[in-house]
Short mmCIF file of C-alpha atoms in Angstrom, two decimals:
data_model
loop_
_atom_site.label_atom_id
_atom_site.label_comp_id
_atom_site.label_asym_id
_atom_site.label_seq_id
_atom_site.Cartn_x
_atom_site.Cartn_y
_atom_site.Cartn_z
CA MET U 1 -4.41 -14.41 4.49
CA ILE U 2 -8.45 -14.39 3.40
CA SER U 3 -9.33 -16.12 6.73
CA ALA U 4 -7.54 -13.59 8.82
CA LEU U 5 -9.09 -10.61 6.77
CA ASN U 6 -12.29 -12.28 7.06
CA GLN U 7 -12.17 -12.16 11.06
CA LEU U 8 -10.55 -8.63 10.81
CA VAL U 9 -13.65 -8.19 9.33
CA ASP U 10 -16.26 -9.38 12.21
CA HIS U 11 -14.12 -7.96 14.92
CA ILE U 12 -14.55 -4.41 13.52
CA GLU U 13 -18.03 -5.30 13.09
CA GLU U 14 -18.33 -6.21 16.56
CA ASN U 15 -16.73 -2.89 17.67
CA LEU U 16 -17.27 -0.21 15.13
CA ALA U 17 -17.57 2.70 18.14
CA GLU U 18 -13.75 1.99 18.85
CA GLU U 19 -10.90 2.20 16.76
CA PRO U 20 -9.67 -1.13 15.77
CA ASP U 21 -5.76 -2.36 17.04
CA ILE U 22 -4.77 -3.57 14.04
CA ASP U 23 -1.31 -4.29 15.22
CA ARG U 24 -2.44 -6.36 18.21
CA TRP U 25 -5.25 -8.54 16.60
CA ALA U 26 -2.73 -9.49 13.60
CA GLY U 27 -0.78 -10.54 16.13
CA ALA U 28 -3.54 -12.84 17.46
CA LEU U 29 -4.36 -14.07 14.09
CA GLY U 30 -0.63 -14.88 13.63
CA THR U 31 0.31 -12.15 11.16
CA THR U 32 1.27 -8.54 11.17
CA GLY U 33 -0.57 -5.62 11.10
CA TYR U 34 1.61 -4.21 8.39
CA HIS U 35 0.68 -7.29 6.02
CA LEU U 36 -2.88 -7.23 7.24
CA ARG U 37 -3.15 -3.61 5.80
CA ARG U 38 -1.74 -4.00 2.57
CA MET U 39 -3.44 -6.71 1.69
CA PHE U 40 -6.65 -5.29 2.78
CA SER U 41 -6.31 -2.24 1.04
CA SER U 42 -4.94 -4.58 -2.05
CA LEU U 43 -7.99 -6.75 -2.13
CA ALA U 44 -10.67 -4.38 -1.05
CA GLY U 45 -9.67 -1.40 -3.05
CA MET U 46 -9.89 1.12 -0.27
CA PRO U 47 -7.73 1.73 3.43
CA LEU U 48 -8.78 -0.15 5.95
CA SER U 49 -9.09 3.33 7.99
CA GLU U 50 -11.92 3.92 5.21
CA TYR U 51 -13.27 1.16 5.41
CA VAL U 52 -13.93 1.42 9.29
CA ARG U 53 -15.21 4.96 8.68
CA ARG U 54 -17.53 3.97 5.69
CA ARG U 55 -18.94 1.35 7.87
CA ARG U 56 -19.46 3.20 11.20
CA MET U 57 -21.47 5.88 8.99
CA THR U 58 -23.54 3.21 7.66
CA VAL U 59 -24.53 2.11 11.08
CA ALA U 60 -24.71 5.30 12.22
CA ALA U 61 -27.55 6.56 9.31
CA ALA U 62 -29.97 4.32 10.58
CA ASP U 63 -30.04 5.83 13.64
CA VAL U 64 -30.12 9.53 12.77
CA VAL U 65 -32.66 8.41 10.46
CA ARG U 66 -34.67 6.39 12.84
CA GLY U 67 -34.80 9.51 15.12
CA GLU U 68 -35.01 8.13 18.55
CA LYS U 69 -32.24 9.66 20.22
CA GLY U 70 -30.48 13.16 19.80
CA LEU U 71 -28.06 13.59 17.13
CA LEU U 72 -25.06 13.92 19.88
CA ASP U 73 -25.94 10.78 21.83
CA ILE U 74 -25.66 8.89 18.41
CA ALA U 75 -22.06 11.02 17.66
CA VAL U 76 -21.03 9.52 21.61
CA ARG U 77 -22.23 6.32 20.76
CA HIS U 78 -20.43 5.49 17.24
CA GLY U 79 -16.70 7.02 19.03
CA TYR U 80 -17.22 11.15 18.61
CA GLY U 81 -16.66 13.28 21.42
CA SER U 82 -18.37 16.01 19.55
CA GLY U 83 -21.24 16.95 17.50
CA GLU U 84 -18.90 18.91 15.24
CA ALA U 85 -16.55 15.85 14.74
CA PHE U 86 -19.59 13.47 13.88
CA GLY U 87 -20.90 16.39 11.54
CA ARG U 88 -17.78 16.43 9.14
CA ALA U 89 -17.23 12.27 9.34
CA PHE U 90 -20.93 11.93 8.61
CA ARG U 91 -20.91 14.36 5.89
CA ALA U 92 -17.62 13.23 4.25
CA VAL U 93 -19.39 9.86 3.58
CA HIS U 94 -22.92 10.46 2.84
CA GLY U 95 -22.57 14.31 1.16
CA ALA U 96 -24.89 15.80 3.92
CA GLY U 97 -24.82 16.95 7.66
CA PRO U 98 -26.85 14.20 10.07
CA GLY U 99 -29.44 17.07 10.17
CA ASP U 100 -30.01 16.94 6.67
CA VAL U 101 -30.54 13.55 6.44
CA ARG U 102 -32.78 12.97 9.37
CA ARG U 103 -35.09 15.96 8.18
CA HIS U 104 -35.01 14.49 4.53
CA GLY U 105 -34.03 10.91 4.81
CA GLY U 106 -31.45 11.31 2.96
CA PRO U 107 -28.75 11.45 0.55
CA LEU U 108 -27.35 8.20 2.19
CA ARG U 109 -24.35 5.98 0.66
CA THR U 110 -23.96 2.68 2.09
CA GLN U 111 -21.22 1.02 2.78
CA PRO U 112 -21.77 -2.85 2.97
CA ARG U 113 -20.41 -5.21 4.94
CA LEU U 114 -16.83 -6.90 3.17
CA ARG U 115 -16.68 -10.31 2.98
CA PHE U 116 -13.56 -11.70 0.87
CA ARG U 117 -14.04 -14.89 -0.99
CA LEU U 118 -10.58 -15.15 -3.08
CA THR U 119 -10.55 -17.66 -5.96
CA VAL U 120 -7.00 -18.25 -6.92
CA GLU U 121 -7.21 -18.84 -10.85
CA GLY U 122 -3.75 -18.29 -11.72
CA SER U 123 -4.72 -16.05 -14.57
CA ILE U 124 -1.39 -14.30 -14.26
CA PRO U 125 1.62 -16.04 -14.66
CA MET U 126 4.04 -15.35 -11.67
CA ASP U 127 7.76 -15.63 -12.57
CA THR U 128 9.02 -15.09 -8.98
CA ARG U 129 12.13 -16.16 -7.20
CA LEU U 130 13.24 -15.58 -3.56
CA VAL U 131 16.73 -13.79 -2.80
CA ASP U 132 17.92 -13.96 0.74
CA ARG U 133 19.97 -10.56 0.76
CA PRO U 134 22.74 -9.19 3.13
CA THR U 135 22.71 -5.86 4.51
CA PHE U 136 23.26 -2.93 1.67
CA ARG U 137 22.06 0.36 0.86
CA LEU U 138 19.95 2.60 -1.98
CA VAL U 139 21.58 5.36 -3.36
CA GLY U 140 20.64 8.16 -5.66
CA HIS U 141 17.99 11.17 -5.61
CA ALA U 142 15.12 11.05 -3.36
CA MET U 143 12.22 13.10 -2.75
CA ARG U 144 8.62 13.16 -1.88
CA VAL U 145 5.94 12.40 -4.15
CA PRO U 146 2.03 11.08 -3.39
CA LEU U 147 1.16 7.70 -4.39
CA ILE U 148 -0.73 6.63 -7.67
CA HIS U 149 -2.37 4.01 -8.10
CA GLU U 150 -2.57 3.63 -12.05
CA GLY U 151 -0.99 5.32 -14.89
CA VAL U 152 1.97 7.12 -15.25
CA ASN U 153 3.19 9.29 -12.15
CA PRO U 154 3.73 12.57 -13.75
CA HIS U 155 5.68 13.37 -10.10
CA ILE U 156 7.90 10.55 -10.43
CA GLN U 157 8.64 11.30 -14.21
CA GLU U 158 9.19 14.93 -13.78
CA HIS U 159 11.88 13.84 -10.86
CA ILE U 160 13.43 11.88 -13.08
CA ALA U 161 13.85 13.54 -16.33
CA ALA U 162 15.08 16.69 -14.33
CA LEU U 163 18.31 14.29 -13.92
CA PRO U 164 20.89 15.61 -16.35
CA GLN U 165 22.42 12.24 -18.27
CA GLU U 166 25.77 12.08 -17.16
CA GLU U 167 23.74 11.39 -13.53
CA HIS U 168 22.17 8.68 -14.65
CA LEU U 169 25.69 7.46 -16.25
CA ARG U 170 27.31 8.27 -12.83
CA LEU U 171 24.84 6.29 -10.59
CA LYS U 172 24.87 3.23 -13.04
CA ALA U 173 29.01 3.23 -12.10
CA LEU U 174 28.40 3.52 -8.79
CA GLY U 175 25.55 0.37 -8.50
CA ASP U 176 27.70 -2.79 -7.17
CA THR U 177 25.37 -5.57 -6.37
CA GLU U 178 21.95 -6.72 -6.75
CA PRO U 179 19.56 -5.85 -8.19
CA ARG U 180 21.47 -4.39 -10.47
CA GLY U 181 21.39 -1.01 -12.71
CA LEU U 182 18.95 1.54 -11.79
CA LEU U 183 16.06 1.36 -9.88
CA GLN U 184 12.92 2.87 -8.88
CA VAL U 185 12.67 2.78 -4.91
CA SER U 186 9.33 3.49 -2.97
CA ASP U 187 10.09 3.88 0.70
CA ASP U 188 8.10 5.13 4.30
CA VAL U 189 4.54 4.13 1.90
CA ASP U 190 1.38 4.52 3.93
CA PRO U 191 0.93 0.80 5.22
CA ASP U 192 -3.07 1.50 4.02
CA ALA U 193 -1.50 2.38 0.76
CA ARG U 194 -3.84 5.26 0.50
CA GLU U 195 -3.86 6.96 -3.15
CA GLY U 196 -2.23 10.52 -2.64
CA SER U 197 -0.92 9.70 0.56
CA GLU U 198 3.05 10.63 0.21
CA LEU U 199 5.95 8.37 -0.04
CA THR U 200 9.37 8.81 -0.75
CA HIS U 201 10.44 7.82 -4.21
CA LEU U 202 14.80 7.49 -4.57
CA HIS U 203 15.89 6.93 -8.14
CA GLY U 204 19.50 5.22 -7.86
CA VAL U 205 21.38 2.04 -7.40
CA ALA U 206 21.78 -0.57 -4.97
CA VAL U 207 25.15 -0.67 -2.96
CA ARG U 208 27.02 -2.75 -0.49
CA ARG U 209 27.04 -1.72 3.12
CA GLU U 210 30.69 -0.84 2.82
CA THR U 211 30.76 0.95 -0.38
CA PRO U 212 31.41 4.99 -0.01
CA VAL U 213 28.27 6.86 -0.86
CA PRO U 214 29.21 10.46 -2.30
CA ASP U 215 27.78 13.08 -0.26
CA ASP U 216 25.60 14.78 -2.63
CA LEU U 217 23.28 11.30 -2.57
CA ASP U 218 20.68 10.35 -0.32
CA ALA U 219 20.95 6.65 1.27
CA ILE U 220 18.57 4.25 2.65
CA GLU U 221 20.19 1.73 4.77
CA VAL U 222 18.19 -1.83 3.75
CA PRO U 223 18.70 -4.57 6.81
CA ALA U 224 19.39 -8.14 5.62
CA GLY U 225 16.27 -9.91 4.78
CA MET U 226 14.61 -12.05 1.88
CA TRP U 227 12.96 -10.45 -0.92
CA ALA U 228 10.57 -12.01 -3.53
CA VAL U 229 10.92 -10.94 -7.03
CA PHE U 230 8.54 -10.86 -9.39
CA ARG U 231 9.52 -10.80 -13.33
CA THR U 232 6.96 -9.12 -15.70
CA SER U 233 7.41 -7.47 -19.45
CA GLY U 234 4.85 -5.43 -21.44
CA PRO U 235 3.28 -2.21 -21.79
CA PHE U 236 4.49 0.37 -18.96
CA PRO U 237 3.58 1.01 -15.99
CA GLN U 238 0.40 -1.20 -17.07
CA ALA U 239 2.19 -4.45 -16.74
CA LEU U 240 4.18 -3.79 -13.13
CA GLN U 241 0.90 -2.43 -11.83
CA ARG U 242 -1.02 -5.57 -12.90
CA THR U 243 1.73 -7.56 -11.13
CA TRP U 244 2.07 -5.63 -8.06
CA ALA U 245 -2.21 -6.00 -7.83
CA ALA U 246 -1.47 -9.97 -8.64
CA THR U 247 0.90 -10.28 -5.38
CA ALA U 248 -1.93 -9.52 -3.66
CA THR U 249 -4.73 -11.92 -5.11
CA GLU U 250 -2.61 -14.78 -6.18
CA TRP U 251 0.50 -14.97 -4.98
CA PHE U 252 0.14 -13.95 -1.31
CA PRO U 253 -2.88 -16.30 -0.88
CA SER U 254 -1.02 -18.96 -2.33
CA ASN U 255 2.30 -19.12 -0.90
CA PRO U 256 3.95 -18.89 3.04
CA TRP U 257 5.42 -15.64 2.98
CA ARG U 258 4.16 -12.41 4.30
CA LEU U 259 5.04 -8.38 3.66
CA ARG U 260 7.97 -7.28 5.82
CA PRO U 261 8.55 -3.24 6.60
CA GLY U 262 11.04 -1.87 4.10
CA PRO U 263 11.63 -0.28 0.58
CA SER U 264 9.80 -1.97 -2.84
CA LEU U 265 12.01 -2.07 -5.46
CA VAL U 266 11.80 -1.89 -9.43
CA ALA U 267 14.45 -2.61 -11.59
CA PHE U 268 14.27 -2.62 -15.58
CA PRO U 269 16.68 -5.61 -17.34
CA GLU U 270 15.66 -4.59 -20.28
CA HIS U 271 13.10 -1.31 -21.65
CA ALA U 272 12.18 0.69 -25.06
CA ASP U 273 14.68 4.21 -25.39
CA ASP U 274 10.92 6.12 -24.41
CA LEU U 275 9.96 3.43 -21.42
CA SER U 276 7.04 2.77 -23.25
CA THR U 277 7.99 -1.16 -23.08
CA ALA U 278 10.04 -3.18 -20.60
CA THR U 279 11.02 -5.97 -18.27
CA CYS U 280 10.63 -5.29 -14.64
CA GLU U 281 11.56 -6.86 -12.08
CA LEU U 282 9.68 -6.20 -8.53
CA TRP U 283 11.64 -6.74 -5.41
CA LEU U 284 9.14 -7.06 -2.24
CA PRO U 285 11.01 -7.75 1.26
CA VAL U 286 9.02 -10.65 2.54
CA GLU U 287 9.15 -13.08 5.67
CA PRO U 288 7.91 -16.49 6.76
CA ALA U 289 4.38 -16.20 7.52
#
């Protein structure tokens, strides 16, 4: 995976004026665009699309400052069909328009070229098991929420708190398959995992495919496949978020598996009454790499 990411960075650098065809490039590297985007975002700390935009504008800024070509010529050279579109992208990265930068030589915000050099140290113990699951369904109460990388997501917190206690008990009674108990489900996540992008959060349970689902509940169909299950304990949600990060930095580079599209699930075998600490199981859909 580290080699694939570095080859992707090289390919982007050689074709900065073009939108990268990530799915085609990932296939040539023996992986999937979905997995490549998720690993890039986790390891680089930014979406792949944002890295491309920053690199493109870093190189474009050098052309702007040199002043050898008109701004429209520079815009076209870097893949923009109009000076207005180029100006918006340029200002979003550098904080000033290309005309101002040409006159004053700045300000400029440079995005260095990335190079992934990962040392797998095993700093976070990975209590992991692999589970082969038949088709099942996730049922409960769903809503669209923004993605937040660190700390408590207040939108999810409010969503769960708004449900009466008897509804939690009804959901618990409905669940009849693994993973057991009440679940926090994240589905339809942006492949780049951009902070602030929307995802579907479902508070609910797992049921067998043949289990009747009440009409007032939302349902997500989950196809058969393998799951990597990571168990962690500690302050919530910090311990869970550290484990999420460690799957990208330690587990996936060390194991012959990759992410496949599908929801991620969090189960809570044990937790404090106020959820300040918890033992969590993070379920990620995987396939052989």
